[in-house]
Short mmCIF file of N, CA, C and O in Angstrom, two decimals:
data_model
loop_
_atom_site.label_atom_id
_atom_site.label_comp_id
_atom_site.label_asym_id
_atom_site.label_seq_id
_atom_site.Cartn_x
_atom_site.Cartn_y
_atom_site.Cartn_z
N MET A 264 -24.68 -66.73 61.03
CA MET A 264 -25.80 -65.17 60.20
C MET A 264 -26.91 -65.62 60.52
O MET A 264 -26.91 -66.56 59.54
N ASP A 265 -28.26 -64.74 60.69
CA ASP A 265 -29.29 -65.07 60.37
C ASP A 265 -30.14 -64.48 59.03
O ASP A 265 -29.15 -63.85 58.52
N ALA A 266 -31.29 -64.17 58.69
CA ALA A 266 -31.42 -64.25 57.10
C ALA A 266 -31.95 -62.65 57.12
O ALA A 266 -31.45 -61.59 55.86
N ALA A 267 -31.83 -61.98 58.65
CA ALA A 267 -31.81 -60.43 58.37
C ALA A 267 -30.61 -59.99 58.44
O ALA A 267 -30.76 -58.64 57.57
N THR A 268 -29.68 -60.52 59.23
CA THR A 268 -27.48 -59.78 58.80
C THR A 268 -27.55 -59.91 57.63
O THR A 268 -27.55 -59.35 56.86
N LEU A 269 -28.11 -61.46 56.95
CA LEU A 269 -27.78 -61.55 55.71
C LEU A 269 -28.80 -60.12 54.39
O LEU A 269 -28.03 -59.71 53.65
N GLY A 270 -29.76 -60.14 54.87
CA GLY A 270 -30.82 -58.85 54.26
C GLY A 270 -29.77 -57.63 54.41
O GLY A 270 -29.50 -57.00 53.26
N ALA A 271 -29.38 -57.75 55.60
CA ALA A 271 -29.23 -56.12 55.66
C ALA A 271 -27.50 -55.82 54.95
O ALA A 271 -27.67 -54.82 54.36
N VAL A 272 -26.68 -57.40 55.16
CA VAL A 272 -25.28 -56.67 54.46
C VAL A 272 -25.56 -56.65 52.61
O VAL A 272 -24.99 -56.15 52.16
N GLY A 273 -27.28 -57.42 52.27
CA GLY A 273 -27.18 -57.75 50.97
C GLY A 273 -27.55 -55.89 50.22
O GLY A 273 -26.95 -55.20 49.54
N THR A 274 -28.29 -55.85 51.69
CA THR A 274 -28.90 -54.04 51.22
C THR A 274 -27.72 -53.17 51.07
O THR A 274 -27.73 -51.85 49.90
N ILE A 275 -26.91 -53.18 52.29
CA ILE A 275 -26.03 -52.29 51.98
C ILE A 275 -25.12 -52.77 51.32
O ILE A 275 -24.56 -51.76 50.02
N VAL A 276 -24.53 -53.42 50.34
CA VAL A 276 -23.86 -54.06 49.34
C VAL A 276 -24.11 -53.34 48.36
O VAL A 276 -23.88 -52.89 47.28
N VAL A 277 -25.49 -53.50 47.94
CA VAL A 277 -26.60 -53.37 46.66
C VAL A 277 -26.49 -52.00 46.39
O VAL A 277 -26.02 -51.18 45.88
N GLY A 278 -26.63 -51.13 48.12
CA GLY A 278 -26.94 -49.85 47.96
C GLY A 278 -25.38 -48.89 47.99
O GLY A 278 -24.94 -48.06 47.31
N VAL A 279 -23.78 -49.11 48.02
CA VAL A 279 -22.78 -49.06 48.15
C VAL A 279 -22.52 -49.53 46.20
O VAL A 279 -21.63 -48.76 45.12
N ALA A 280 -22.89 -50.66 45.51
CA ALA A 280 -22.45 -50.87 43.98
C ALA A 280 -23.81 -49.63 43.28
O ALA A 280 -22.84 -49.13 42.34
N ALA A 281 -25.01 -49.55 44.18
CA ALA A 281 -25.86 -48.55 43.32
C ALA A 281 -24.67 -47.23 43.24
O ALA A 281 -24.82 -46.58 42.23
N ALA A 282 -24.52 -46.90 44.81
CA ALA A 282 -23.74 -45.06 44.48
C ALA A 282 -22.79 -45.14 43.75
O ALA A 282 -22.40 -44.07 43.11
N ALA A 283 -22.00 -46.48 43.71
CA ALA A 283 -20.71 -46.63 42.78
C ALA A 283 -21.16 -45.95 41.55
O ALA A 283 -20.43 -45.60 40.36
N ALA A 284 -21.80 -46.95 41.01
CA ALA A 284 -22.49 -46.93 39.25
C ALA A 284 -22.92 -45.51 39.28
O ALA A 284 -22.72 -45.05 38.62
N ALA A 285 -24.04 -44.96 39.98
CA ALA A 285 -24.57 -43.47 40.44
C ALA A 285 -22.82 -42.25 39.86
O ALA A 285 -22.90 -41.61 39.03
N LEU A 286 -22.15 -42.91 40.28
CA LEU A 286 -21.18 -41.86 40.60
C LEU A 286 -20.11 -42.20 39.19
O LEU A 286 -19.98 -41.26 38.63
N ILE A 287 -19.88 -43.37 38.64
CA ILE A 287 -19.32 -42.93 37.78
C ILE A 287 -20.06 -42.63 36.14
O ILE A 287 -19.63 -42.20 35.44
N GLY A 288 -21.33 -42.97 36.43
CA GLY A 288 -22.46 -42.96 35.36
C GLY A 288 -22.08 -40.78 35.34
O GLY A 288 -22.65 -40.31 34.42
N HIS A 289 -22.06 -40.64 36.51
CA HIS A 289 -22.11 -39.29 37.17
C HIS A 289 -20.99 -38.19 36.26
O HIS A 289 -20.70 -37.01 35.24
N ARG A 290 -20.07 -38.96 36.46
CA ARG A 290 -18.57 -38.66 36.06
C ARG A 290 -18.47 -38.55 34.43
O ARG A 290 -18.15 -38.02 33.84
N GLY A 291 -19.24 -39.64 34.15
CA GLY A 291 -19.27 -40.24 32.13
C GLY A 291 -20.38 -39.21 31.81
O GLY A 291 -19.82 -38.27 30.62
N ALA A 292 -21.18 -38.40 32.35
CA ALA A 292 -22.04 -37.24 31.69
C ALA A 292 -21.46 -36.19 31.72
O ALA A 292 -21.58 -35.69 31.29
N ASN A 293 -20.76 -36.18 33.00
CA ASN A 293 -19.74 -34.28 33.54
C ASN A 293 -18.69 -34.34 31.76
O ASN A 293 -18.84 -33.79 31.24
N ALA A 294 -17.96 -35.10 31.66
CA ALA A 294 -16.84 -35.52 30.58
C ALA A 294 -17.71 -35.49 29.17
O ALA A 294 -17.13 -34.39 28.05
N ALA A 295 -19.01 -36.46 29.44
CA ALA A 295 -19.48 -36.05 27.79
C ALA A 295 -19.82 -34.25 27.30
O ALA A 295 -20.29 -34.00 26.87
N SER A 296 -20.55 -34.07 28.77
CA SER A 296 -21.54 -32.31 28.76
C SER A 296 -20.35 -31.89 28.22
O SER A 296 -19.89 -30.79 27.91
N GLN A 297 -18.86 -32.24 28.64
CA GLN A 297 -17.60 -30.74 28.89
C GLN A 297 -17.23 -30.99 27.64
O GLN A 297 -16.64 -30.26 26.69
N ALA A 298 -17.15 -32.40 27.16
CA ALA A 298 -16.93 -32.92 25.17
C ALA A 298 -17.88 -31.78 24.49
O ALA A 298 -17.47 -31.37 23.47
N GLY A 299 -19.01 -32.10 24.45
CA GLY A 299 -20.17 -31.06 24.47
C GLY A 299 -19.43 -29.61 23.85
O GLY A 299 -19.95 -29.14 23.01
N VAL A 300 -19.36 -28.98 25.08
CA VAL A 300 -19.08 -27.33 24.98
C VAL A 300 -18.33 -27.30 24.27
O VAL A 300 -18.14 -26.25 23.80
N VAL A 301 -17.36 -28.25 24.48
CA VAL A 301 -15.53 -28.20 23.66
C VAL A 301 -16.05 -28.36 22.38
O VAL A 301 -15.81 -27.03 21.43
N ILE A 302 -16.67 -29.20 22.24
CA ILE A 302 -17.19 -29.31 20.53
C ILE A 302 -17.97 -27.89 20.06
O ILE A 302 -17.76 -27.38 19.00
N SER A 303 -19.20 -27.52 20.78
CA SER A 303 -19.74 -26.65 20.52
C SER A 303 -19.28 -25.44 20.07
O SER A 303 -19.63 -24.00 19.32
N GLY A 304 -18.12 -24.69 21.02
CA GLY A 304 -17.54 -23.63 21.79
C GLY A 304 -16.49 -24.06 20.30
O GLY A 304 -16.00 -22.73 19.18
N SER A 305 -15.86 -25.03 19.90
CA SER A 305 -15.25 -25.00 18.65
C SER A 305 -15.79 -24.96 17.14
O SER A 305 -15.18 -24.18 16.58
N LEU A 306 -17.30 -25.11 17.19
CA LEU A 306 -17.59 -24.81 15.83
C LEU A 306 -18.03 -23.72 15.67
O LEU A 306 -18.27 -23.15 14.75
N GLY A 307 -18.36 -22.75 16.69
CA GLY A 307 -18.95 -21.65 16.93
C GLY A 307 -17.57 -20.95 16.73
O GLY A 307 -17.70 -19.84 15.84
N LEU A 308 -16.49 -21.11 17.17
CA LEU A 308 -15.50 -20.19 16.63
C LEU A 308 -14.69 -20.74 14.86
O LEU A 308 -14.57 -19.39 14.43
N VAL A 309 -15.14 -21.64 14.90
CA VAL A 309 -14.85 -22.45 12.80
C VAL A 309 -15.62 -21.26 12.10
O VAL A 309 -15.45 -21.13 10.90
N ASP A 310 -17.42 -21.29 12.42
CA ASP A 310 -18.08 -20.25 11.94
C ASP A 310 -17.88 -18.71 12.04
O ASP A 310 -17.82 -18.21 11.19
N GLN A 311 -16.95 -18.49 12.92
CA GLN A 311 -16.32 -16.99 13.13
C GLN A 311 -15.50 -17.05 12.53
O GLN A 311 -15.28 -15.80 11.84
N VAL A 312 -14.53 -17.75 12.40
CA VAL A 312 -13.47 -17.73 11.49
C VAL A 312 -13.82 -17.45 9.57
O VAL A 312 -13.50 -17.17 8.88
N GLN A 313 -14.42 -18.34 9.52
CA GLN A 313 -15.78 -18.51 8.25
C GLN A 313 -16.18 -17.55 7.39
O GLN A 313 -16.06 -16.97 7.20
N GLU A 314 -16.63 -16.67 9.02
CA GLU A 314 -17.25 -15.25 8.56
C GLU A 314 -16.46 -14.21 8.16
O GLU A 314 -16.65 -13.76 7.02
N GLU A 315 -15.44 -14.06 9.12
CA GLU A 315 -14.46 -13.37 9.21
C GLU A 315 -13.65 -13.70 7.32
O GLU A 315 -13.59 -12.82 6.71
N ARG A 316 -13.32 -14.87 6.80
CA ARG A 316 -12.92 -15.11 5.51
C ARG A 316 -13.86 -14.68 4.70
O ARG A 316 -13.51 -14.33 3.80
N ASP A 317 -14.85 -14.80 4.59
CA ASP A 317 -16.10 -14.32 3.61
C ASP A 317 -15.98 -12.93 4.00
O ASP A 317 -16.19 -12.34 2.41
N LYS A 318 -15.67 -12.41 4.67
CA LYS A 318 -15.59 -10.97 4.45
C LYS A 318 -14.28 -10.51 4.09
O LYS A 318 -14.65 -9.24 3.08
N VAL A 319 -13.89 -11.14 4.19
CA VAL A 319 -12.34 -10.47 4.12
C VAL A 319 -12.14 -10.90 2.25
O VAL A 319 -11.57 -10.20 1.70
N ARG A 320 -12.91 -12.01 1.76
CA ARG A 320 -12.89 -12.71 0.61
C ARG A 320 -13.39 -11.55 -0.38
O ARG A 320 -13.08 -10.66 -1.16
N ALA A 321 -14.87 -10.93 0.31
CA ALA A 321 -15.88 -9.76 -0.97
C ALA A 321 -14.43 -8.33 -0.25
O ALA A 321 -14.97 -7.94 -1.42
N GLN A 322 -14.43 -7.91 1.00
CA GLN A 322 -13.45 -6.67 0.56
C GLN A 322 -12.49 -7.19 -0.24
O GLN A 322 -11.84 -6.02 -1.03
N LEU A 323 -11.37 -8.19 -0.70
CA LEU A 323 -10.57 -8.31 -1.48
C LEU A 323 -11.01 -8.77 -3.08
O LEU A 323 -10.09 -7.00 -4.01
N ALA A 324 -12.10 -8.50 -2.63
CA ALA A 324 -12.63 -8.54 -4.31
C ALA A 324 -13.08 -7.09 -4.33
O ALA A 324 -12.80 -6.25 -6.19
N GLU A 325 -13.64 -6.04 -3.69
CA GLU A 325 -14.14 -4.50 -4.31
C GLU A 325 -12.85 -4.32 -4.03
O GLU A 325 -12.61 -2.97 -4.51
N ASN A 326 -11.68 -4.77 -3.74
CA ASN A 326 -10.49 -3.84 -3.75
C ASN A 326 -9.72 -3.77 -5.13
O ASN A 326 -8.83 -3.33 -5.83
N GLU A 327 -10.26 -5.10 -5.27
CA GLU A 327 -9.28 -5.33 -6.85
C GLU A 327 -10.14 -5.20 -8.19
O GLU A 327 -9.42 -4.57 -9.30
N VAL A 328 -11.22 -5.01 -7.48
CA VAL A 328 -12.00 -3.38 -8.23
C VAL A 328 -11.59 -2.53 -8.58
O VAL A 328 -11.79 -1.51 -9.64
N ARG A 329 -11.54 -1.69 -7.77
CA ARG A 329 -11.07 -0.59 -7.53
C ARG A 329 -9.38 -0.41 -7.64
O ARG A 329 -9.31 0.88 -8.54
N LEU A 330 -8.84 -1.39 -8.19
CA LEU A 330 -7.59 -1.16 -8.69
C LEU A 330 -7.67 -1.34 -9.81
O LEU A 330 -6.86 -0.54 -10.79
N ALA A 331 -8.66 -2.16 -10.60
CA ALA A 331 -8.83 -1.71 -12.22
C ALA A 331 -9.30 -0.66 -12.26
O ALA A 331 -8.45 -0.34 -13.24
N ALA A 332 -10.56 -0.88 -11.91
CA ALA A 332 -10.61 1.43 -12.53
C ALA A 332 -9.21 2.37 -12.12
O ALA A 332 -9.19 2.99 -13.35
N ALA A 333 -8.38 2.56 -10.95
CA ALA A 333 -7.79 2.82 -10.65
C ALA A 333 -6.54 3.23 -12.24
O ALA A 333 -6.20 4.34 -12.82
N TYR A 334 -5.83 1.47 -12.42
CA TYR A 334 -5.34 1.66 -13.33
C TYR A 334 -5.72 1.73 -14.78
O TYR A 334 -4.78 2.63 -15.94
N ALA A 335 -6.85 1.48 -15.35
CA ALA A 335 -7.58 2.18 -16.11
C ALA A 335 -7.75 4.09 -16.25
O ALA A 335 -7.34 4.53 -17.15
N GLU A 336 -7.77 3.88 -15.43
CA GLU A 336 -7.58 5.92 -15.27
C GLU A 336 -6.51 6.32 -15.54
O GLU A 336 -6.31 7.04 -15.97
N LEU A 337 -5.32 5.70 -14.86
CA LEU A 337 -3.85 6.21 -15.06
C LEU A 337 -3.69 5.95 -16.29
O LEU A 337 -3.29 6.24 -17.42
N ALA A 338 -4.44 4.46 -16.85
CA ALA A 338 -3.62 4.38 -18.65
C ALA A 338 -4.57 5.67 -19.21
O ALA A 338 -3.45 6.54 -20.34
N SER A 339 -5.42 5.85 -19.07
CA SER A 339 -6.38 7.58 -19.75
C SER A 339 -5.58 8.74 -19.57
O SER A 339 -5.31 9.20 -20.52
N GLU A 340 -4.90 8.97 -18.88
CA GLU A 340 -4.41 10.25 -17.77
C GLU A 340 -3.45 9.69 -18.52
O GLU A 340 -2.54 11.26 -19.46
N ARG A 341 -2.75 8.95 -19.07
CA ARG A 341 -1.00 8.67 -19.60
C ARG A 341 -1.80 8.82 -20.72
O ARG A 341 -0.91 9.73 -21.62
N ALA A 342 -2.88 8.32 -21.67
CA ALA A 342 -3.19 8.75 -22.98
C ALA A 342 -3.13 10.20 -23.48
O ALA A 342 -3.38 10.91 -24.28
N ASN A 343 -3.83 11.12 -21.89
CA ASN A 343 -4.43 12.31 -22.18
C ASN A 343 -3.11 12.85 -22.46
O ASN A 343 -2.58 13.93 -22.81
N LYS A 344 -1.72 12.80 -21.63
CA LYS A 344 -0.45 13.14 -21.27
C LYS A 344 0.19 13.27 -23.14
O LYS A 344 0.34 14.46 -23.37
N ALA A 345 0.23 12.19 -23.34
CA ALA A 345 0.65 11.54 -24.54
C ALA A 345 0.21 13.02 -25.61
O ALA A 345 0.79 13.36 -26.28
N ALA A 346 -0.96 13.13 -25.38
CA ALA A 346 -2.01 13.37 -26.81
C ALA A 346 -1.32 15.08 -26.30
O ALA A 346 -1.49 16.07 -27.22
N LEU A 347 -1.09 15.48 -24.97
CA LEU A 347 -1.12 16.38 -24.75
C LEU A 347 0.45 17.49 -25.37
O LEU A 347 1.11 18.12 -25.75
N GLN A 348 1.35 16.36 -24.60
CA GLN A 348 2.83 16.44 -25.40
C GLN A 348 2.50 16.52 -27.19
O GLN A 348 3.60 17.38 -27.01
N GLY A 349 1.92 15.59 -27.63
CA GLY A 349 2.14 15.81 -29.53
C GLY A 349 1.88 17.07 -29.39
O GLY A 349 2.20 17.68 -30.50
N GLN A 350 0.25 17.72 -29.04
CA GLN A 350 0.47 19.30 -29.50
C GLN A 350 1.07 19.99 -28.96
O GLN A 350 2.12 21.29 -29.76
N ILE A 351 1.66 19.94 -27.62
CA ILE A 351 2.69 21.05 -27.51
C ILE A 351 3.79 20.76 -28.83
O ILE A 351 5.21 21.88 -28.96
N THR A 352 4.71 19.88 -29.42
CA THR A 352 5.88 19.84 -29.39
C THR A 352 4.97 20.14 -31.02
O THR A 352 5.65 21.02 -31.87
N GLN A 353 3.87 19.66 -31.57
CA GLN A 353 3.06 20.66 -33.38
C GLN A 353 2.93 21.47 -32.87
O GLN A 353 3.41 22.70 -33.59
N LEU A 354 2.53 22.79 -31.68
CA LEU A 354 2.95 23.93 -32.12
C LEU A 354 4.08 24.52 -31.67
O LEU A 354 4.52 25.83 -32.35
N THR A 355 5.28 24.00 -30.57
CA THR A 355 6.56 24.34 -30.53
C THR A 355 6.97 24.30 -32.37
O THR A 355 7.50 25.15 -32.82
N THR A 356 6.73 23.52 -33.11
CA THR A 356 7.35 23.23 -33.98
C THR A 356 6.26 24.11 -35.07
O THR A 356 7.16 24.90 -35.82
N GLU A 357 5.34 24.50 -35.27
CA GLU A 357 4.13 25.79 -35.44
C GLU A 357 5.17 27.31 -35.24
O GLU A 357 4.93 28.10 -36.18
N ASN A 358 5.16 27.60 -34.16
CA ASN A 358 5.77 28.86 -33.60
C ASN A 358 7.39 28.62 -34.58
O ASN A 358 8.14 30.29 -34.93
N ALA A 359 8.09 28.42 -34.26
CA ALA A 359 9.74 27.68 -34.97
C ALA A 359 9.21 28.63 -35.99
O ALA A 359 9.72 29.11 -36.77
N ARG A 360 8.38 27.40 -37.10
CA ARG A 360 8.23 27.84 -38.88
C ARG A 360 7.33 29.03 -38.68
O ARG A 360 8.05 29.98 -39.76
N LEU A 361 6.75 29.53 -37.94
CA LEU A 361 6.69 30.70 -38.01
C LEU A 361 7.43 32.12 -37.91
O LEU A 361 7.74 33.50 -38.66
N ARG A 362 8.16 32.01 -37.04
CA ARG A 362 9.17 33.04 -36.57
C ARG A 362 10.30 33.16 -38.03
O ARG A 362 10.47 34.11 -37.93
N ASP A 363 10.14 32.11 -38.48
CA ASP A 363 11.58 31.75 -39.34
C ASP A 363 10.77 32.35 -40.92
O ASP A 363 11.67 33.38 -42.11
N ARG A 364 9.82 32.47 -40.58
CA ARG A 364 8.99 33.00 -41.86
C ARG A 364 8.79 34.23 -42.06
O ARG A 364 8.92 35.55 -42.36
N ILE A 365 8.45 34.80 -40.51
CA ILE A 365 8.21 36.47 -39.84
C ILE A 365 9.72 37.23 -40.21
O ILE A 365 10.03 38.04 -41.19
N VAL A 366 11.03 36.67 -40.25
CA VAL A 366 12.63 36.54 -40.22
C VAL A 366 12.19 36.68 -42.23
O VAL A 366 13.26 37.78 -42.52
N GLU A 367 11.75 35.48 -42.86
CA GLU A 367 12.22 35.86 -44.45
C GLU A 367 11.19 36.77 -44.88
O GLU A 367 11.94 37.78 -45.60
N LEU A 368 9.96 37.40 -44.20
CA LEU A 368 9.22 38.81 -44.64
C LEU A 368 10.32 39.29 -44.31
O LEU A 368 9.27 40.66 -44.54
N GLY A 369 10.88 39.64 -43.49
CA GLY A 369 11.98 41.44 -42.67
C GLY A 369 11.66 41.55 -42.13
O GLY A 369 12.14 42.79 -41.80
N GLY A 370 11.33 40.56 -40.92
CA GLY A 370 10.73 41.26 -39.58
C GLY A 370 10.93 40.52 -38.72
O GLY A 370 12.09 39.94 -38.86
N GLN A 371 11.22 41.37 -37.44
CA GLN A 371 11.39 40.96 -36.31
C GLN A 371 10.72 39.99 -34.88
O GLN A 371 9.75 40.67 -34.69
N PRO A 372 10.87 38.71 -35.66
CA PRO A 372 10.05 38.24 -34.42
C PRO A 372 10.07 38.56 -32.69
O PRO A 372 11.19 38.90 -32.65
N THR A 373 8.58 38.46 -31.96
CA THR A 373 8.80 39.24 -30.88
C THR A 373 9.36 37.59 -30.15
O THR A 373 9.36 36.55 -29.76
#
């Protein structure tokens, strides 16, 4: 083989090696790019989940405040009811006493 043929074969071998290296490098770049997309996509989902969690926590806190207010109002209403029941009992007792007094004085209760 002469020098020209060896040079041509060498050039072909170097070209094939360069093409193989480029192909392998391109596959690695694609894999890295896809991994980057997956990571950034998953980070976006994590951010969305954290935002949703924060919204739900805020809503829960608001509902707990409203629930506490409702319980306080219920307790107040029960206290008012107890007071009114006491007044009813007192007035009923007073009415019975007054009816008895009317009978003692010789009258007829209505």
